[in-house]
Amino acid sequence: MQDVFLHPYREILHERREYARKVAKRISGGKRLENAAKEHEFFGLHRKRDGWVFREYAPHASFLALTGDFTGWQVDERFVLSPAGNGIWEGKFPLTSLKHGMHYKMFIRYPGGEGMRIPAYARYVCQDEQSKLFAAVIWEPDKPYKFHYTSPAAAQPLIYESHIGMAQEEAKVGSYREFAEKILPEIARKGYNTVQLMGVMEHPYYGSFGYHVANFFAVSSRFGTPEDFKFLVDEAHRLRLRVIIDLIHSHAVKNVAEGLAEIDGCRTTYFHDGARGEHQAWDSLCFDYGKSEVLRFLLSNCRYFLDEYHIDGFRFDGVTSMMYTHHGLNRCFTSYEDYFSPEVDIDALAYLTLANDVIHAVRPDAITVAEDVSGMPGLASPEGIGFDYRMAMGVTDMWFKMLDIPDESWNMFQLYGELINRRKDEKSISYVECHDQAIVGGQTAFFRMTDAEIYYNMHKNSGNGIIDRAVALHKLMRLATAATAGHGYLNFMGNEFGHPEWIDLPREGNGWSMSHARRQWSLEKDGNLRFGELSAFDLIVTRLVGQGGFFDRPVQTVRIDDQGKVIVFERDGYWFFFNFHPENSYTDYEVEVLRGSYETVCDSDAVEFGGYGLRRAGQCYFSMPRSNGEVISLYLPSRTALVLKRREA
């Protein structure tokens, strides 16, 4: 690793890697690690040529049987399982005894009680509309979905973060099919190359946004069937979009009837005992990454989605919570000692390392993205934990802090410094905001800048100063973030055009309303409103940074003028000029450049982007000699950005 501050910790880093290798050997028996990630082929319910086979890991059970609508939900001796050793229960049933579409659960007895449970490896789980109870569904269609398209080649990710259920404008829960047919073409048109999907794994409470997972091998039935999700992935690939999903391995829902909690009558089968097993902030359970069975379960979960659904990678959610026994709660990571303290969960680090190893062994082109607020060094390094990218979470934090202070007090050195702040040996993905800022209790950047004015003054002729400021800064924030991004860029759906209000899925606290659980695409397409102007500018940004090799080029600092609120930098032959000053415009602003001519590529002040059109469209600039070198002279109106492409003299 290139970070010189890590030199005192080289021995610890070496010990961590060695520990991960020992864990890999332990759970794989010394064989290929990816073969230890095939538990989904052994456990669960499978149709074979000579009958059905069901297996479950339930070491604390004293009795276990399959039950369902095929037994009238009663225990039937024909479906009683037998102990097979090492805590595994097994049953074999005639081919004619079970059929595709039947519902089932496990009836289990354990010391001190009994009850119904959903198998850990269930591949499809549905909720009964009347009883509201969940049950596993046998999913073995006679004609399983056949993929028609291969994954697009890996590219530097331009990620469109999305949620299937709230992607429709209608106040309802959207489906995989609707997303594939209506939303995917729009994402492709907007210039993004990767779709990141929230809430794919089955979760009993819709209002959790998919972050309280119960059934890790089941895609959420509220959006459709497994075949529907396969269609979505296939359709994305047809449109040359890669698909990654949020992977929630940091915790699990507490629900006993639906999830892994006390699946065999004991909470410690998958989770830590006592206080360490409970995440107080999330009201959920924490996995015990020191157990081989837990590791094989989670590693198999990674492989299953790659093999079964042909997805192209994962965004690992809540990595900070995994890596530290304190989960990062109420902690400020101000010293490297924080990354090497006894509160680091060495088993979790080993799991994350092995997860990356498995994913890249199964699919070398798959990408893994880590969400970590602590800044753990080596997280996205091949010599460290092995993620391909880490989220540049400091960038969004910086922007929202800026929005809390007067515009004239913005510090250009602080702003620019955060935009380019990253470790040399780790790839990162920058973003102004993701879903986190938009959920109930928060605000999107645009909504924070407009507040109630968004309801009354978004028509093009409003002349409203608050809206004008928000439109101008919205464009500058996104262009600056994307143009300086280390290796990729992310946007949450609808935020590219300044979608109003917050996200709030139906829950008791809002009267089960769907009004904030949708995306109002019609706003973007209404020619009388300004939302479409923001969307048009976003397309220019994605096209610019989406050119092959743009992120491979370094950002070259040209000028930071804090007093004038001007930032100038160059990347890949493009020169970026930002004037963040809320009032001052500059005529004949001279900037040192290389000799040549400079063509206008993008002007945030263009009329089609909701600007005033103060600069002549398509203007070309020529360098002029000065005693200290070549300069160009520019007109930089207040709160505008200009992008020029250099042509050699």
XYZ file of C-alpha atoms in Angstrom:
649
model
C 0.000 0.000 0.000
C 1.222 3.490 -0.873
C -0.010 5.134 2.335
C 3.142 5.905 4.349
C 1.083 6.247 7.531
C 0.406 2.505 7.328
C 4.053 1.517 7.657
C 3.861 1.154 11.469
C 0.956 -1.255 11.004
C 2.461 -3.475 8.308
C 2.746 -6.432 10.660
C -0.916 -6.136 11.668
C -1.973 -5.883 8.013
C 0.067 -8.992 7.275
C -1.551 -10.809 10.194
C -5.008 -9.886 8.904
C -4.259 -11.298 5.460
C -2.812 -14.446 6.987
C -5.879 -14.844 9.173
C -8.159 -14.551 6.148
C -6.128 -17.236 4.371
C -6.414 -19.539 7.385
C -10.177 -18.993 7.516
C -10.435 -19.750 3.795
C -8.541 -23.004 4.308
C -10.744 -23.916 7.269
C -14.061 -23.463 5.499
C -12.942 -24.916 2.153
C -10.936 -27.864 3.409
C -7.934 -26.572 1.507
C -9.778 -26.654 -1.827
C -10.863 -23.768 -4.031
C -12.687 -21.197 -1.922
C -15.453 -20.642 -4.465
C -16.435 -24.298 -4.065
C -17.202 -23.599 -0.405
C -19.704 -21.032 -1.689
C -22.096 -23.619 -3.095
C -24.157 -24.311 0.017
C -27.287 -23.255 -1.875
C -26.818 -26.294 -4.081
C -26.823 -28.571 -1.022
C -29.228 -26.916 1.419
C -32.821 -25.990 0.734
C -35.402 -27.757 -1.418
C -34.265 -29.219 -4.752
C -36.003 -31.250 -7.412
C -33.900 -34.162 -8.625
C -34.611 -36.760 -11.292
C -35.676 -39.368 -8.734
C -37.467 -37.048 -6.264
C -37.199 -34.044 -4.000
C -34.385 -33.428 -1.489
C -34.534 -30.963 1.392
C -31.762 -30.099 3.833
C -31.466 -27.541 6.626
C -28.736 -26.649 9.075
C -30.481 -26.668 12.474
C -28.060 -27.911 15.139
C -30.333 -27.059 18.088
C -33.454 -28.771 16.732
C -34.808 -31.990 18.209
C -37.443 -32.551 15.497
C -37.950 -31.095 12.040
C -40.534 -31.652 9.310
C -41.670 -29.957 6.142
C -45.236 -28.778 6.182
C -47.358 -26.740 3.815
C -50.493 -26.656 1.726
C -49.542 -30.176 0.598
C -50.110 -31.411 4.203
C -52.901 -29.029 5.181
C -50.213 -27.269 7.260
C -50.133 -30.266 9.595
C -47.157 -32.443 10.484
C -47.189 -35.462 8.160
C -44.859 -38.359 8.844
C -44.070 -38.555 5.109
C -42.284 -35.199 5.380
C -40.401 -35.716 8.644
C -36.663 -35.070 8.330
C -33.839 -37.149 9.734
C -30.579 -36.025 11.365
C -27.702 -36.347 8.901
C -24.876 -35.300 11.220
C -23.125 -32.001 11.961
C -26.421 -30.293 12.737
C -27.866 -31.053 9.297
C -31.392 -32.393 8.786
C -32.395 -34.164 5.579
C -35.504 -35.504 3.894
C -36.218 -37.152 0.539
C -39.686 -37.173 -0.984
C -41.330 -38.682 -4.079
C -41.331 -36.557 -7.216
C -45.129 -36.477 -7.263
C -45.470 -35.295 -3.659
C -44.509 -31.668 -4.314
C -45.172 -29.273 -7.160
C -44.079 -25.890 -8.383
C -46.021 -23.111 -6.665
C -46.805 -24.956 -3.437
C -46.244 -23.127 -0.140
C -44.158 -24.630 2.652
C -42.403 -24.023 5.956
C -40.499 -26.058 8.519
C -42.142 -27.257 11.684
C -39.442 -27.454 14.300
C -39.144 -28.588 17.889
C -36.299 -27.485 20.098
C -35.566 -27.526 23.838
C -38.232 -25.349 25.397
C -40.542 -24.862 22.443
C -41.698 -25.432 18.883
C -42.888 -23.395 15.914
C -42.944 -22.723 12.193
C -39.905 -21.369 10.388
C -39.007 -20.404 6.817
C -35.960 -22.349 5.566
C -32.715 -20.389 5.457
C -32.116 -21.149 1.776
C -35.672 -20.556 0.542
C -35.507 -19.109 -2.978
C -38.941 -17.536 -3.107
C -41.026 -16.261 -0.189
C -44.506 -14.765 -0.448
C -46.892 -13.061 1.961
C -50.493 -14.212 2.127
C -52.764 -11.211 1.536
C -55.351 -12.297 4.104
C -53.296 -13.721 6.955
C -50.258 -11.476 6.229
C -48.084 -14.486 7.047
C -45.024 -15.312 4.967
C -44.242 -18.759 3.560
C -41.673 -20.237 1.222
C -42.841 -21.113 -2.275
C -41.573 -24.039 -4.319
C -40.076 -22.419 -7.382
C -39.240 -25.029 -9.981
C -40.980 -23.892 -13.198
C -41.137 -26.410 -16.021
C -39.734 -23.785 -18.375
C -37.261 -21.685 -16.393
C -36.237 -18.340 -17.798
C -33.441 -18.458 -20.364
C -31.138 -15.481 -20.576
C -30.703 -14.054 -24.051
C -28.056 -11.391 -23.457
C -24.612 -11.406 -21.927
C -23.378 -8.838 -19.457
C -21.861 -5.707 -20.994
C -18.126 -5.365 -20.687
C -16.995 -3.835 -17.423
C -16.667 -0.059 -17.586
C -15.938 2.715 -15.146
C -19.275 2.841 -13.366
C -21.827 5.585 -13.822
C -24.363 4.279 -11.339
C -28.087 4.995 -11.290
C -29.233 3.958 -7.809
C -32.844 2.768 -7.937
C -35.657 1.186 -5.976
C -38.002 -1.151 -7.858
C -41.112 -0.489 -5.788
C -41.024 3.300 -5.854
C -39.864 3.709 -9.452
C -43.381 4.204 -10.864
C -45.222 7.506 -10.886
C -48.446 5.821 -9.851
C -48.864 5.578 -6.074
C -48.351 1.830 -5.865
C -45.633 -0.787 -5.476
C -43.942 -1.155 -8.840
C -42.871 -4.473 -10.322
C -39.728 -5.938 -11.849
C -41.472 -6.039 -15.238
C -42.598 -2.427 -15.040
C -39.110 -1.330 -14.070
C -37.612 -3.273 -16.958
C -40.060 -1.946 -19.514
C -40.456 1.666 -18.342
C -37.447 2.694 -16.275
C -34.468 0.840 -17.747
C -34.763 2.562 -21.164
C -34.811 5.930 -19.397
C -31.666 5.062 -17.428
C -29.875 4.052 -20.617
C -31.020 7.256 -22.324
C -29.674 9.318 -19.434
C -26.144 8.052 -20.099
C -25.640 5.770 -17.092
C -24.054 2.348 -17.575
C -24.854 0.646 -14.251
C -28.093 0.163 -12.317
C -27.845 -0.294 -8.557
C -30.990 -1.838 -7.083
C -32.104 -1.432 -3.483
C -34.353 -3.849 -1.637
C -33.991 -6.899 -3.897
C -33.568 -9.461 -1.105
C -36.820 -10.400 0.619
C -37.722 -8.220 3.588
C -40.975 -8.528 5.551
C -41.353 -4.792 6.206
C -41.526 -2.659 3.067
C -40.765 0.492 5.057
C -37.254 -0.778 5.837
C -36.234 0.056 2.231
C -34.968 -3.521 2.003
C -32.342 -3.179 4.721
C -33.981 -5.595 7.187
C -33.524 -8.774 5.185
C -35.224 -11.986 6.266
C -34.677 -14.336 3.326
C -31.282 -13.864 1.758
C -31.702 -16.197 -1.209
C -35.141 -14.910 -2.201
C -35.784 -11.903 -4.411
C -38.611 -9.814 -3.000
C -41.976 -11.213 -4.049
C -43.713 -7.850 -3.637
C -42.099 -6.859 -6.961
C -42.734 -10.144 -8.794
C -41.303 -13.609 -9.303
C -37.722 -14.832 -9.714
C -38.403 -15.139 -13.439
C -39.499 -11.505 -13.516
C -36.253 -10.419 -11.903
C -34.285 -12.463 -14.408
C -36.181 -10.683 -17.181
C -35.195 -7.334 -15.644
C -31.503 -8.270 -15.551
C -31.649 -9.629 -19.091
C -33.378 -6.503 -20.354
C -30.759 -4.339 -18.659
C -28.032 -6.288 -20.415
C -29.856 -5.835 -23.734
C -29.680 -2.095 -23.123
C -25.953 -2.415 -22.267
C -26.580 -1.675 -18.612
C -24.828 -3.613 -15.876
C -26.805 -4.551 -12.745
C -25.549 -4.518 -9.165
C -27.642 -5.019 -6.056
C -27.398 -3.910 -2.451
C -25.967 -6.802 -0.445
C -27.050 -6.689 3.192
C -24.621 -8.909 5.077
C -24.091 -6.451 7.913
C -27.187 -7.517 9.845
C -30.537 -9.320 9.600
C -34.107 -8.739 10.696
C -35.120 -9.863 14.188
C -38.335 -11.511 12.996
C -38.455 -15.095 14.232
C -41.300 -16.324 12.015
C -39.824 -14.970 8.780
C -36.044 -14.852 9.145
C -32.942 -16.487 10.572
C -33.515 -15.342 14.145
C -33.932 -18.467 16.295
C -34.365 -20.549 13.160
C -33.751 -23.703 15.203
C -34.816 -22.250 18.530
C -31.457 -20.676 19.269
C -30.375 -17.170 18.292
C -26.668 -18.016 18.149
C -26.983 -20.374 15.182
C -26.197 -17.435 12.879
C -25.727 -14.485 15.229
C -23.610 -13.378 18.152
C -24.922 -13.998 21.642
C -25.920 -11.269 24.064
C -25.502 -7.560 23.407
C -22.967 -8.126 20.652
C -25.638 -9.904 18.657
C -27.961 -6.902 18.577
C -27.521 -3.698 16.630
C -29.164 -1.139 18.865
C -29.374 1.605 16.230
C -30.913 -0.646 13.572
C -32.984 -2.949 15.820
C -31.535 -5.975 14.058
C -29.240 -8.945 14.631
C -25.503 -9.097 13.923
C -23.929 -12.104 12.202
C -21.192 -14.097 13.912
C -18.529 -14.049 11.195
C -16.342 -16.375 13.233
C -18.576 -19.385 12.489
C -17.787 -21.500 9.436
C -21.465 -22.175 8.762
C -22.233 -18.446 8.737
C -19.347 -17.752 6.374
C -20.399 -20.466 3.945
C -23.997 -19.208 4.090
C -23.005 -15.623 3.251
C -20.395 -16.579 0.655
C -22.925 -18.843 -1.030
C -25.368 -15.947 -1.041
C -22.838 -13.925 -3.044
C -22.296 -16.707 -5.540
C -25.987 -17.542 -5.842
C -26.958 -14.128 -7.164
C -24.084 -14.176 -9.648
C -24.915 -17.657 -10.920
C -28.703 -17.620 -10.739
C -29.512 -14.054 -11.766
C -26.424 -13.067 -13.795
C -26.028 -9.819 -11.876
C -22.778 -7.920 -12.256
C -21.798 -7.165 -8.688
C -22.758 -5.829 -5.294
C -22.777 -2.719 -3.172
C -21.992 -3.987 0.324
C -24.169 -2.038 2.735
C -23.122 -1.099 6.275
C -19.501 -2.206 5.994
C -18.501 0.098 8.862
C -20.961 -1.673 11.127
C -19.412 -5.011 10.193
C -15.788 -4.063 10.722
C -16.067 -2.700 14.259
C -17.676 -4.173 17.340
C -18.944 -0.672 18.157
C -20.492 -0.546 14.619
C -19.079 2.947 14.141
C -21.781 4.427 16.355
C -20.898 7.763 17.931
C -17.304 7.401 16.785
C -15.069 9.919 15.040
C -12.258 8.211 13.165
C -9.476 10.727 13.668
C -6.452 8.463 14.111
C -4.997 5.417 12.402
C -5.138 3.770 15.802
C -8.918 3.584 15.297
C -8.353 1.173 12.389
C -6.163 -1.159 14.412
C -7.797 -1.099 17.830
C -9.155 -4.179 19.658
C -12.635 -3.024 18.584
C -11.937 -4.086 15.000
C -13.777 -7.333 14.232
C -11.050 -9.464 12.663
C -13.583 -12.135 11.678
C -15.654 -9.584 9.775
C -12.560 -8.357 7.941
C -11.768 -11.948 7.009
C -15.307 -12.473 5.708
C -15.212 -9.318 3.572
C -11.860 -10.389 2.155
C -13.161 -13.860 1.297
C -16.391 -12.462 -0.154
C -14.367 -10.385 -2.587
C -12.199 -13.402 -3.402
C -15.235 -15.561 -4.140
C -17.051 -12.938 -6.199
C -14.016 -12.230 -8.357
C -13.212 -15.920 -8.757
C -16.741 -16.685 -9.949
C -17.069 -13.536 -12.053
C -13.771 -11.722 -12.680
C -15.663 -8.833 -14.281
C -18.062 -8.365 -11.351
C -17.624 -5.239 -9.260
C -17.838 -4.813 -5.507
C -18.468 -1.457 -3.829
C -18.037 -0.816 -0.109
C -20.079 1.654 1.917
C -17.789 2.687 4.765
C -17.829 5.932 6.725
C -14.735 5.150 8.795
C -12.108 5.380 6.053
C -10.625 1.951 6.808
C -7.360 1.854 4.792
C -6.946 -0.961 2.317
C -10.676 -1.536 1.974
C -10.559 -1.114 -1.810
C -7.032 -2.362 -2.330
C -6.032 -5.753 -3.781
C -3.463 -6.036 -1.000
C -6.138 -5.267 1.574
C -9.746 -6.393 1.731
C -10.197 -6.368 -2.025
C -13.216 -4.247 -2.897
C -13.091 -2.736 -6.367
C -14.463 0.606 -5.168
C -15.364 2.447 -2.023
C -18.029 5.133 -1.734
C -16.514 8.620 -1.394
C -18.835 9.415 1.488
C -16.900 12.505 2.503
C -17.974 14.256 -0.706
C -21.698 14.162 0.001
C -21.035 15.110 3.614
C -19.056 18.108 2.401
C -21.787 19.310 0.032
C -24.494 19.184 2.664
C -22.293 21.022 5.152
C -21.789 23.694 2.505
C -25.540 24.055 2.121
C -25.762 24.855 5.826
C -23.583 27.973 5.538
C -23.950 31.170 3.479
C -22.747 30.840 -0.122
C -20.229 33.643 0.298
C -18.596 31.656 3.125
C -17.894 28.579 1.030
C -14.200 27.760 1.201
C -12.892 26.767 -2.230
C -9.815 25.026 -0.829
C -11.976 22.903 1.463
C -14.482 22.155 -1.283
C -11.910 21.218 -3.918
C -9.746 19.385 -1.411
C -12.593 17.083 -0.441
C -13.522 16.448 -4.079
C -10.049 15.092 -4.858
C -9.331 13.552 -1.440
C -8.685 9.834 -1.929
C -5.976 7.253 -1.399
C -3.832 6.602 -4.451
C -4.142 2.837 -4.285
C -7.920 2.692 -3.787
C -10.671 3.349 -6.311
C -13.672 5.395 -5.257
C -17.112 6.431 -6.470
C -18.194 10.021 -5.868
C -21.710 11.358 -5.525
C -23.542 14.478 -4.419
C -26.253 12.398 -2.756
C -27.723 8.910 -2.695
C -30.960 7.619 -1.185
C -29.620 8.273 2.329
C -30.065 12.017 2.045
C -33.545 11.745 0.533
C -35.290 9.420 2.993
C -37.853 10.774 5.450
C -36.205 13.016 8.001
C -33.747 14.329 5.402
C -33.834 16.334 2.207
C -32.323 16.091 -1.233
C -29.836 18.813 -2.075
C -32.262 20.479 -4.472
C -35.183 20.364 -2.048
C -33.011 21.780 0.721
C -32.115 24.718 -1.522
C -35.659 25.370 -2.758
C -37.811 24.390 0.214
C -41.489 25.353 -0.346
C -40.632 27.409 -3.441
C -40.406 24.150 -5.387
C -44.191 23.862 -5.250
C -44.950 27.315 -6.634
C -42.048 28.638 -8.707
C -40.587 25.854 -10.833
C -42.262 27.137 -14.016
C -39.781 28.581 -16.463
C -40.915 32.195 -16.210
C -41.105 32.416 -12.420
C -38.015 34.597 -12.054
C -37.715 33.347 -8.491
C -34.301 33.997 -6.940
C -34.399 30.969 -4.644
C -35.160 28.660 -7.548
C -32.523 30.310 -9.748
C -29.898 29.713 -7.055
C -30.938 26.102 -6.584
C -30.903 25.373 -10.314
C -27.476 26.954 -10.747
C -25.859 25.233 -7.755
C -27.489 21.881 -8.553
C -25.650 21.885 -11.881
C -22.335 23.059 -10.443
C -22.392 20.512 -7.633
C -22.998 17.604 -9.980
C -20.521 18.664 -12.630
C -17.786 19.331 -10.067
C -18.408 15.977 -8.358
C -18.495 13.918 -11.541
C -15.546 15.693 -13.169
C -13.280 15.190 -10.139
C -14.535 11.687 -9.249
C -11.818 9.147 -8.737
C -13.157 6.214 -10.700
C -16.960 6.393 -10.888
C -20.050 8.477 -10.213
C -23.452 7.754 -8.625
C -26.881 9.392 -8.671
C -30.137 8.362 -7.004
C -33.096 8.087 -9.343
C -34.883 11.330 -9.923
C -32.274 13.468 -8.214
C -30.721 14.292 -11.575
C -33.742 16.500 -12.289
C -34.247 17.766 -8.750
C -37.092 15.475 -7.722
C -39.120 17.236 -5.031
C -39.653 16.197 -1.445
C -38.426 13.166 0.449
C -38.760 9.393 0.218
C -41.104 7.706 2.655
C -42.420 4.216 2.104
C -45.864 3.350 3.495
C -45.846 2.815 7.246
C -48.060 3.333 10.257
C -46.506 6.735 10.951
C -47.680 8.169 7.616
C -51.016 6.384 7.464
C -49.613 3.807 5.021
C -49.432 6.482 2.359
C -47.770 5.830 -1.007
C -47.578 9.506 -1.955
C -43.852 9.740 -1.168
C -43.030 6.252 -2.415
C -42.968 7.039 -6.125
C -41.033 9.030 -8.722
C -42.799 11.848 -10.547
C -41.252 11.419 -14.008
C -43.890 13.711 -15.537
C -42.209 16.696 -13.874
C -39.078 16.066 -15.908
C -41.074 15.869 -19.132
C -43.255 18.926 -18.547
C -41.900 21.578 -20.912
C -43.292 24.378 -18.771
C -41.211 23.389 -15.743
C -37.486 23.609 -15.040
C -36.922 19.994 -14.004
C -36.232 18.986 -17.601
C -33.466 21.583 -17.852
C -31.636 19.929 -14.970
C -32.079 16.534 -16.594
C -30.690 17.841 -19.882
C -27.606 19.116 -18.082
C -27.162 15.782 -16.306
C -27.057 14.040 -19.683
C -24.222 16.312 -20.784
C -22.338 15.422 -17.598
C -22.737 11.649 -18.001
C -21.703 11.821 -21.645
C -18.631 13.838 -20.753
C -17.320 11.677 -17.910
C -18.617 8.467 -19.510
C -16.134 8.662 -22.340
C -13.695 5.807 -22.203
C -10.660 6.609 -20.130
C -11.887 9.855 -18.571
C -11.515 8.585 -15.007
C -8.115 7.111 -15.846
C -6.721 10.607 -16.267
C -5.534 12.547 -13.212
C -7.155 15.774 -12.091
C -4.674 18.599 -12.622
C -5.194 21.622 -10.412
C -4.903 24.927 -12.269
C -6.234 27.581 -9.890
C -8.054 27.832 -6.572
C -9.254 31.393 -5.990
C -11.014 31.426 -2.640
C -11.628 35.155 -2.600
C -13.176 35.087 -6.064
C -14.803 31.668 -5.422
C -13.270 30.275 -8.618
C -11.957 26.740 -9.175
C -10.112 25.695 -12.343
C -8.771 22.232 -13.142
C -7.944 20.090 -16.158
C -8.662 16.434 -16.876
C -8.312 14.339 -20.017
C -7.857 17.439 -22.161
C -10.950 19.135 -20.747
C -10.627 22.376 -18.798
C -13.210 23.066 -16.102
C -13.941 26.597 -14.868
C -16.288 27.111 -11.895
C -17.437 30.411 -10.448
C -19.249 29.667 -7.172
C -19.539 33.313 -6.163
C -23.174 34.184 -5.335
C -22.909 37.708 -6.762
C -19.683 38.485 -8.604
C -19.320 37.856 -12.324
C -15.918 38.283 -13.955
C -15.128 39.713 -17.357
C -11.710 39.099 -18.885
C -10.809 36.574 -16.175
C -7.380 35.341 -17.222
C -6.285 31.779 -16.487
C -2.917 30.201 -17.276
C -3.327 27.450 -19.890
C -1.405 25.485 -22.468
C -1.008 27.077 -25.855
C -3.827 26.285 -28.256
C -7.483 26.857 -29.013
C -10.303 25.926 -26.646
C -13.765 24.874 -27.817
C -16.855 25.105 -25.628
C -18.072 21.652 -24.599
C -20.521 22.593 -21.855
C -21.864 25.849 -20.467
C -24.037 25.477 -17.373
C -25.490 28.914 -18.111
C -26.904 27.825 -21.475
C -30.611 28.513 -21.866
C -31.406 24.854 -22.516
C -29.979 24.089 -19.063
C -32.039 26.717 -17.293
C -29.388 29.437 -17.454
C -29.406 32.980 -18.762
C -27.329 32.362 -21.881
C -24.865 35.127 -21.033
C -22.068 33.521 -23.063
C -22.246 33.030 -26.793
C -23.100 29.425 -27.631
C -20.287 27.340 -29.095
C -17.673 30.011 -28.479
C -14.031 29.197 -29.186
C -11.198 30.695 -27.147
C -7.559 31.189 -28.144
C -4.608 31.364 -25.807
C -2.646 34.579 -25.659
C 1.000 35.071 -24.686
C 1.867 36.770 -21.426
C 5.199 37.309 -19.739
C 4.634 34.251 -17.563
C 3.128 32.008 -20.282
C -0.127 31.485 -22.173
C -3.536 32.544 -20.865
C -7.130 32.625 -22.007
C -9.502 35.392 -21.063
C -12.996 34.306 -20.020
C -16.307 35.715 -18.974
C -17.306 33.851 -15.795
C -20.809 34.799 -14.702
C -21.826 34.187 -11.108
C -22.729 30.574 -10.231
C -21.789 29.111 -13.607
C -19.419 26.495 -14.957
C -17.705 26.298 -18.317
C -16.028 23.242 -19.842
C -13.575 23.722 -22.703
C -11.758 21.157 -24.841
C -8.234 22.052 -25.855
C -7.059 21.737 -29.414
C -3.318 21.934 -29.909
C -1.993 24.934 -31.747
